[in-house]
């Protein structure tokens, strides 16, 4: 009886050993899969954060470039109208009754330009204050400036804006937050950058990359 009992216990212990030897590889496999899962999750999380960062920079830079493009278009268009109004006012055949409204229109166009330039200067100051896109760790190139000047009014009225020196072929915009960077550029319409009658804006290769 004692031998039988001992044999039964031995067989039961053996079965426990067999079961334990089966559980060990499963446990190791589970640990490996869990570790791999955490690794993949970490990679996906990092990728998601990187994409969010890139989208934030792209949105910030894109909005600045489009705002500049729109203001540039308004200023350039007003310059064209100012020249046309001055030609009309200087015409010897123009009726005197038409001169006052033409001069008012000339003054309005000049004021429109001055307003756009003033608003952009505020944007430049805000951009510098926020270091570009407004988050800690952001870095950015200064926004391009409108360098137009206007000569004093003559007997005809307000004069068009003029750009000192050569007019730029492109205006650049760039912001960064390690490890991502975003850049765009605006091509003036008078430099062949017209798109649907406006200066064109495009994504660009970052400076220094």
CSV table of C-alpha atoms in Angstrom, one decimal:
chain,number,residue,atom,x,y,z
A,1,UNK,CA,0.0,0.0,0.0
A,2,UNK,CA,2.8,2.4,0.9
A,3,UNK,CA,4.6,1.6,-2.4
A,4,UNK,CA,1.5,2.2,-4.4
A,5,UNK,CA,1.0,5.5,-2.6
A,6,UNK,CA,4.6,6.5,-3.3
A,7,UNK,CA,4.3,5.5,-6.9
A,8,UNK,CA,1.2,7.6,-7.3
A,9,UNK,CA,2.9,10.7,-5.7
A,10,UNK,CA,5.9,10.1,-8.0
A,11,UNK,CA,3.7,10.0,-11.1
A,12,UNK,CA,1.8,13.2,-9.9
A,13,UNK,CA,5.1,15.0,-9.3
A,14,UNK,CA,6.2,14.0,-12.8
A,15,UNK,CA,3.1,15.3,-14.3
A,16,UNK,CA,3.6,18.6,-12.5
A,17,UNK,CA,7.1,18.7,-13.9
A,18,UNK,CA,5.8,18.1,-17.3
A,19,UNK,CA,3.2,20.8,-16.9
A,20,UNK,CA,5.8,23.3,-15.5
A,21,UNK,CA,8.1,22.6,-18.4
A,22,UNK,CA,5.3,23.5,-20.8
A,23,UNK,CA,4.4,26.7,-19.0
A,24,UNK,CA,8.0,28.0,-19.0
A,25,UNK,CA,8.3,28.5,-22.8
A,26,UNK,CA,4.8,30.0,-22.8
A,27,UNK,CA,5.8,32.4,-20.1
A,28,UNK,CA,8.9,33.4,-22.0
A,29,UNK,CA,7.0,33.8,-25.2
A,30,UNK,CA,4.4,36.0,-23.4
A,31,UNK,CA,7.1,38.2,-21.9
A,32,UNK,CA,8.7,38.6,-25.3
A,33,UNK,CA,5.4,39.5,-27.0
A,34,UNK,CA,4.6,41.9,-24.2
A,35,UNK,CA,8.0,43.5,-24.5
A,36,UNK,CA,7.7,43.7,-28.3
A,37,UNK,CA,4.2,45.2,-27.9
A,38,UNK,CA,5.4,47.9,-25.6
A,39,UNK,CA,8.2,48.6,-28.0
A,40,UNK,CA,5.8,48.9,-31.0
A,41,UNK,CA,3.5,51.1,-28.9
A,42,UNK,CA,6.4,53.3,-28.0
A,43,UNK,CA,7.4,53.7,-31.6
A,44,UNK,CA,3.9,54.5,-32.6
A,45,UNK,CA,3.5,57.0,-29.8
A,46,UNK,CA,6.8,58.7,-30.9
A,47,UNK,CA,5.7,58.7,-34.5
A,48,UNK,CA,2.3,60.2,-33.5
A,49,UNK,CA,4.0,63.0,-31.5
A,50,UNK,CA,6.4,63.7,-34.3
A,51,UNK,CA,3.6,64.0,-36.8
A,52,UNK,CA,1.6,66.3,-34.5
A,53,UNK,CA,4.7,68.5,-34.2
A,54,UNK,CA,5.2,68.6,-37.9
A,55,UNK,CA,1.6,69.5,-38.5
A,56,UNK,CA,1.8,72.3,-36.0
A,57,UNK,CA,4.9,73.8,-37.6
A,58,UNK,CA,3.4,73.4,-41.1
A,59,UNK,CA,0.2,75.1,-40.0
A,60,UNK,CA,2.1,78.0,-38.4
A,61,UNK,CA,4.5,78.6,-41.3
A,62,UNK,CA,1.8,78.1,-43.9
A,63,UNK,CA,-0.5,80.6,-42.3
A,64,UNK,CA,2.3,83.2,-42.1
A,65,UNK,CA,3.3,82.6,-45.7
A,66,UNK,CA,-0.4,82.9,-46.9
A,67,UNK,CA,-1.0,86.1,-44.9
A,68,UNK,CA,2.2,87.6,-46.4
A,69,UNK,CA,1.1,86.6,-49.9
A,70,UNK,CA,-2.3,88.1,-49.5
A,71,UNK,CA,-1.0,91.4,-48.1
A,72,UNK,CA,1.7,91.5,-50.9
A,73,UNK,CA,-1.1,91.0,-53.5
A,74,UNK,CA,-3.1,93.9,-52.0
A,75,UNK,CA,-0.1,96.2,-51.9
A,76,UNK,CA,1.0,95.3,-55.5
A,77,UNK,CA,-2.6,95.7,-56.8
A,78,UNK,CA,-3.0,99.1,-55.1
A,79,UNK,CA,0.3,100.2,-56.7
A,80,UNK,CA,-1.0,99.4,-60.1
A,81,UNK,CA,-4.2,101.4,-59.5
A,82,UNK,CA,-2.2,104.3,-58.1
A,83,UNK,CA,-0.2,104.5,-61.2
A,84,UNK,CA,-3.3,104.4,-63.4
A,85,UNK,CA,-5.0,107.1,-61.3
A,86,UNK,CA,-2.0,109.3,-61.5
A,87,UNK,CA,-2.0,108.9,-65.3
A,88,UNK,CA,-5.7,109.8,-65.4
A,89,UNK,CA,-5.2,112.9,-63.2
A,90,UNK,CA,-2.2,114.1,-65.2
A,91,UNK,CA,-4.1,113.8,-68.5
A,92,UNK,CA,-4.7,117.3,-70.0
A,93,UNK,CA,-8.1,116.3,-71.4
A,94,UNK,CA,-9.6,115.2,-68.1
A,95,UNK,CA,-12.6,117.2,-67.0
A,96,UNK,CA,-12.0,119.3,-63.8
A,97,UNK,CA,-15.1,117.8,-62.2
A,98,UNK,CA,-13.5,114.4,-62.3
A,99,UNK,CA,-10.3,115.3,-60.5
A,100,UNK,CA,-11.6,115.5,-56.9
A,101,UNK,CA,-13.0,111.9,-56.9
A,102,UNK,CA,-9.9,110.6,-58.6
A,103,UNK,CA,-7.7,112.3,-55.9
A,104,UNK,CA,-9.9,110.7,-53.2
A,105,UNK,CA,-9.5,107.3,-54.8
A,106,UNK,CA,-5.7,107.9,-55.0
A,107,UNK,CA,-5.6,108.7,-51.3
A,108,UNK,CA,-7.7,105.6,-50.4
A,109,UNK,CA,-5.3,103.3,-52.3
A,110,UNK,CA,-2.3,104.8,-50.6
A,111,UNK,CA,-4.0,104.4,-47.2
A,112,UNK,CA,-4.8,100.8,-48.1
A,113,UNK,CA,-1.1,100.1,-48.7
A,114,UNK,CA,-0.1,101.8,-45.5
A,115,UNK,CA,-2.6,99.7,-43.5
A,116,UNK,CA,-1.3,96.4,-44.9
A,117,UNK,CA,2.3,97.4,-44.1
A,118,UNK,CA,1.4,98.4,-40.6
A,119,UNK,CA,-0.5,95.2,-39.9
A,120,UNK,CA,2.4,93.1,-41.2
A,121,UNK,CA,4.8,94.9,-38.9
A,122,UNK,CA,2.6,93.9,-36.0
A,123,UNK,CA,2.8,90.3,-37.2
A,124,UNK,CA,6.6,90.5,-37.4
A,125,UNK,CA,6.7,91.8,-33.8
A,126,UNK,CA,4.4,89.0,-32.6
A,127,UNK,CA,6.4,86.4,-34.5
A,128,UNK,CA,9.7,87.5,-32.8
A,129,UNK,CA,8.0,87.7,-29.4
A,130,UNK,CA,6.7,84.1,-29.7
A,131,UNK,CA,9.9,82.9,-31.4
A,132,UNK,CA,7.8,81.8,-34.4
A,133,UNK,CA,5.0,79.4,-33.5
A,134,UNK,CA,4.6,80.1,-29.8
A,135,UNK,CA,5.7,76.9,-28.0
A,136,UNK,CA,8.8,76.5,-25.7
A,137,UNK,CA,11.7,75.2,-27.8
A,138,UNK,CA,10.5,76.7,-31.1
A,139,UNK,CA,13.0,78.5,-33.3
A,140,UNK,CA,12.2,80.6,-36.4
A,141,UNK,CA,13.8,82.8,-39.0
A,142,UNK,CA,12.5,86.4,-38.8
A,143,UNK,CA,9.6,87.1,-41.1
A,144,UNK,CA,10.4,88.9,-44.3
A,145,UNK,CA,9.8,92.7,-44.2
A,146,UNK,CA,7.9,95.0,-46.6
A,147,UNK,CA,10.7,97.4,-47.5
A,148,UNK,CA,8.7,99.7,-49.7
A,149,UNK,CA,9.1,103.5,-49.3
A,150,UNK,CA,6.9,106.3,-50.7
A,151,UNK,CA,8.0,109.6,-51.9
A,152,UNK,CA,6.2,112.7,-50.6
A,153,UNK,CA,3.0,113.6,-52.5
A,154,UNK,CA,3.4,115.8,-55.5
A,155,UNK,CA,0.9,118.2,-57.2
A,156,UNK,CA,-0.9,115.2,-58.7
A,157,UNK,CA,-1.3,113.4,-55.3
A,158,UNK,CA,0.0,110.3,-53.5
A,159,UNK,CA,2.9,108.5,-55.3
A,160,UNK,CA,3.2,104.7,-55.6
A,161,UNK,CA,5.4,102.7,-53.3
A,162,UNK,CA,8.9,101.8,-54.5
A,163,UNK,CA,11.3,99.1,-53.3
A,164,UNK,CA,14.9,100.2,-52.7
A,165,UNK,CA,17.3,98.2,-54.7
A,166,UNK,CA,16.4,95.0,-56.5
A,167,UNK,CA,13.0,93.5,-55.8
A,168,UNK,CA,13.4,90.0,-54.2
A,169,UNK,CA,12.8,86.9,-56.3
A,170,UNK,CA,11.5,85.0,-53.2
A,171,UNK,CA,10.4,85.6,-49.6
A,172,UNK,CA,11.2,82.8,-47.2
A,173,UNK,CA,9.5,81.5,-44.0
A,174,UNK,CA,10.9,78.9,-41.7
A,175,UNK,CA,10.2,77.5,-38.2
A,176,UNK,CA,11.7,74.6,-36.3
A,177,UNK,CA,11.3,72.6,-33.1
A,178,UNK,CA,13.9,69.8,-32.8
A,179,UNK,CA,13.8,67.4,-34.6
A,180,UNK,CA,11.3,68.8,-37.1
A,181,UNK,CA,11.4,71.8,-39.4
A,182,UNK,CA,9.0,73.5,-41.8
A,183,UNK,CA,9.7,76.0,-44.6
A,184,UNK,CA,7.7,77.9,-47.2
A,185,UNK,CA,8.3,80.6,-49.8
A,186,UNK,CA,6.4,83.3,-51.6
A,187,UNK,CA,7.2,84.3,-55.2
A,188,UNK,CA,6.1,87.9,-56.1
A,189,UNK,CA,3.9,88.1,-59.2
A,190,UNK,CA,6.1,90.7,-60.8
A,191,UNK,CA,8.9,88.2,-60.6
A,192,UNK,CA,7.0,85.5,-62.5
A,193,UNK,CA,5.4,84.0,-59.4
A,194,UNK,CA,1.8,84.7,-60.3
A,195,UNK,CA,-0.8,82.1,-59.6
A,196,UNK,CA,-4.4,82.9,-60.4
A,197,UNK,CA,-3.4,86.6,-60.5
A,198,UNK,CA,-1.7,86.4,-57.0
A,199,UNK,CA,1.8,85.9,-55.8
A,200,UNK,CA,2.4,82.2,-55.4
A,201,UNK,CA,3.1,80.4,-52.1
A,202,UNK,CA,4.8,77.0,-52.0
A,203,UNK,CA,6.4,74.6,-49.5
A,204,UNK,CA,10.2,74.9,-49.6
A,205,UNK,CA,13.4,73.1,-48.7
A,206,UNK,CA,14.5,74.4,-45.3
A,207,UNK,CA,17.5,76.7,-45.2
A,208,UNK,CA,20.6,74.9,-43.8
A,209,UNK,CA,19.1,71.4,-44.2
